[in-house]
Amino acid sequence: METDKYLKIMEELTSNAHEMQEKLLEEILKRNAGTEYLKGYLHGQADKKLFKENVPISTYEDIMPYIDRIANGEPSDILLADLVLGFLRSTGTTGGKRKLIPYTAESLDKMCLQPILAEAVMGKYFDGLDKGKGMYFLFANPEVETPCGLMESSYTTTYFKSSGFENSVAKICTSPVEIILCLDTQQSMYCQLLIGLLQSDQVLRVATIFASTLVRSIKFLEDCWKELCFNIRTGRASDWITDAGCRNALSSVLTEPNPELADSIERACGGQSWQGIVKKLFPKTKYIGVLVTGSMSQYIKILDFYCGGLPLVSEYYSCSEAVCGINLKPLSKPSEVSYTFLPNMAYFEFLPVKEDNEKLTQESRETENKNEDIEPVDLVNVKLGQCYELLVTTLTGLYRYNVGDVLMATGFHNNAPQFRFIERKNVALNLEFEKTTETDLSRAVTDAEVLLEPLGFLLVGHTSYADTSSKPGHYVLFWELKIPGTSDMPKLDPKIMEQCCSTVEKSLNFQYGIQRKYGVIGPLEIRVVKYGTFDALMDFYVSRGASITQYKTPCCIKLEDAINVLDSKVVGRYFSPKTLD
Ligand code: AMP
């Protein structure tokens, strides 16, 4: 890997952020001003000033009719000039609905460049990564043909099938691509673990994309390590592995019995505690590559436990709509991770967030008060400490498109700003006049989680919903608790659980406190669910088209069927006291 070459590219990109952005916008307009979508605003003129004045901020609903028309066979130049190769399907669990984003040869190249740049940064912090392998947990999901014959698939599946993946990550990944592309998740996960364990002495990092996938994979290992050891001891794969790609891939690695390795895995997994299990199984691991920012921060505690304190590195920030940024300081604490935006990836604008005064600087608040209609600002003009909604304009037909993420500007690298991921916009609990955001909820749950620590329980999954069937309505949190290393249900002390309920309530915002005091909102409830419930929730979303690799546990659920999945596994219900002191 040409680390220096790519680090130099990063320096150039970030030094010329403004020029690159201007050039990119010019190019987008030059190519796409004649599309039906833009013609309505620009009358065919590729003019940047007109673009800012006339083109409105958009959401998926605005481009959906165009996407649907393209998917149904109309020429794609109604939205973008370049040849569309297919559609990227975003997970749809964060914002609710699934979205299809067109991709082209050029946008695919950009997708593939991001991991290469991130890898160069990792190479700067960790020596010799190219001398070993990565135990990656990566999963593809099915592709669907649209009526026009183009395929829709997830961002990650598209990437796994690209030559960019083949020429980079695939070369160091313990699993051959056939296993990654196997659509039977159980077989794929099992074989990824087996093949990773067989090469454990070469593994220098354990990684996936989102933290939730790694937690799921470790929990899976808890259930199947004995069978894996049997396979390794005998040199034979289990009969239920029937996928041809998986069997073929295993045949080149599982060639002979290896009782020593089986013994050492048995010692690690059968020991007293699963604390640091990842380090025990893959002793040369230097870091864990998982995104633990935003909603993924709920997994930090459990990953710290399983990974024995190895650094959890969030390498990049990206979405189906556009590649955005890279973390240039991989060793920073998860709460301090910022992503440096790459000005060649998309034309970025930032809409200052109106509410959430806590997060605005005094200066930005003053400017904001003068401006009723807040205008988006360019990449290089963001103010430090201010929160923004991210807007992207791309060659793939997105124009001032609101991604739905809230980011805070935290610094600059050369001339390119850095952002901390704050939360998904509009993902919030909502009752009466109260709104509890993803960040509010996550902070409150973290406060309450402390009460569980002395009991040895870990919170392995949580989500919430606003229950309006009770009078008054109240917030319900679903919690899955676990004693690591066993699938036994922890014995819960109702007093402590009630304390957890009131700790959450006390940590919520001021408005919540008022509404609770006057009885507009009822006492908060925690419903403890059975072991494995959050896996079942993931399976539910995956069955609706979400990708395991891109799955993010929703912090708040509105979909009734998803609530039913959780409700069917409740083992205990606990409430905060009637009055909140
Ligand atoms: P998708 O819609 O499946 O393409 O997922 C993209 C979304 O995942 C983004 O809009 C973010 O909400 C979230 N996301 C991506 N990267 C990160 C990250 N590094 N930290 C937290 N959330 C992220």
Coordinates of C-alpha atoms and ligand atoms in Angstrom, one line a residue, residues 90-91 210 291 293-294 316-320 339 403 405 421 424 550 552, ligand 1:
S90 CA -29.8 3.0 2.0
T91 CA -30.6 0.9 5.1
F210 CA -20.8 -0.4 12.3
L291 CA -17.7 3.1 13.8
T293 CA -19.8 7.5 16.8
G294 CA -23.4 8.7 16.8
Y316 CA -14.7 7.3 8.3
Y317 CA -18.1 9.0 7.9
S318 CA -20.0 8.2 4.8
C319 CA -23.5 7.6 3.5
S320 CA -25.2 6.1 0.4
Y339 CA -14.1 13.5 10.4
V403 CA -28.8 13.9 4.2
D405 CA -27.5 14.1 9.8
F421 CA -21.2 13.3 14.2
R424 CA -29.8 11.8 12.9
Q550 CA -25.1 -1.0 7.3
K552 CA -28.0 0.8 12.8
Ligands
AMP1 P1 -27.0 4.6 4.9 O1 -28.3 5.4 4.9 O2 -27.3 3.1 5.1 O3 -26.2 4.9 3.7 O4 -26.2 5.0 6.2 C1 -25.6 6.3 6.2 C2 -25.9 6.9 7.6 O5 -25.1 6.2 8.5 C3 -25.4 8.3 7.7 O6 -26.3 9.2 7.1 C4 -25.2 8.4 9.2 O7 -26.5 8.7 9.8 C5 -24.7 7.1 9.6 N1 -23.3 7.1 9.6 C6 -22.4 6.9 8.7 N2 -21.1 7.0 9.1 C7 -21.2 7.2 10.4 C8 -20.3 7.4 11.5 N3 -19.0 7.4 11.2 N4 -20.7 7.6 12.7 C9 -22.1 7.6 13.0 N5 -23.0 7.5 12.0 C10 -22.6 7.3 10.8

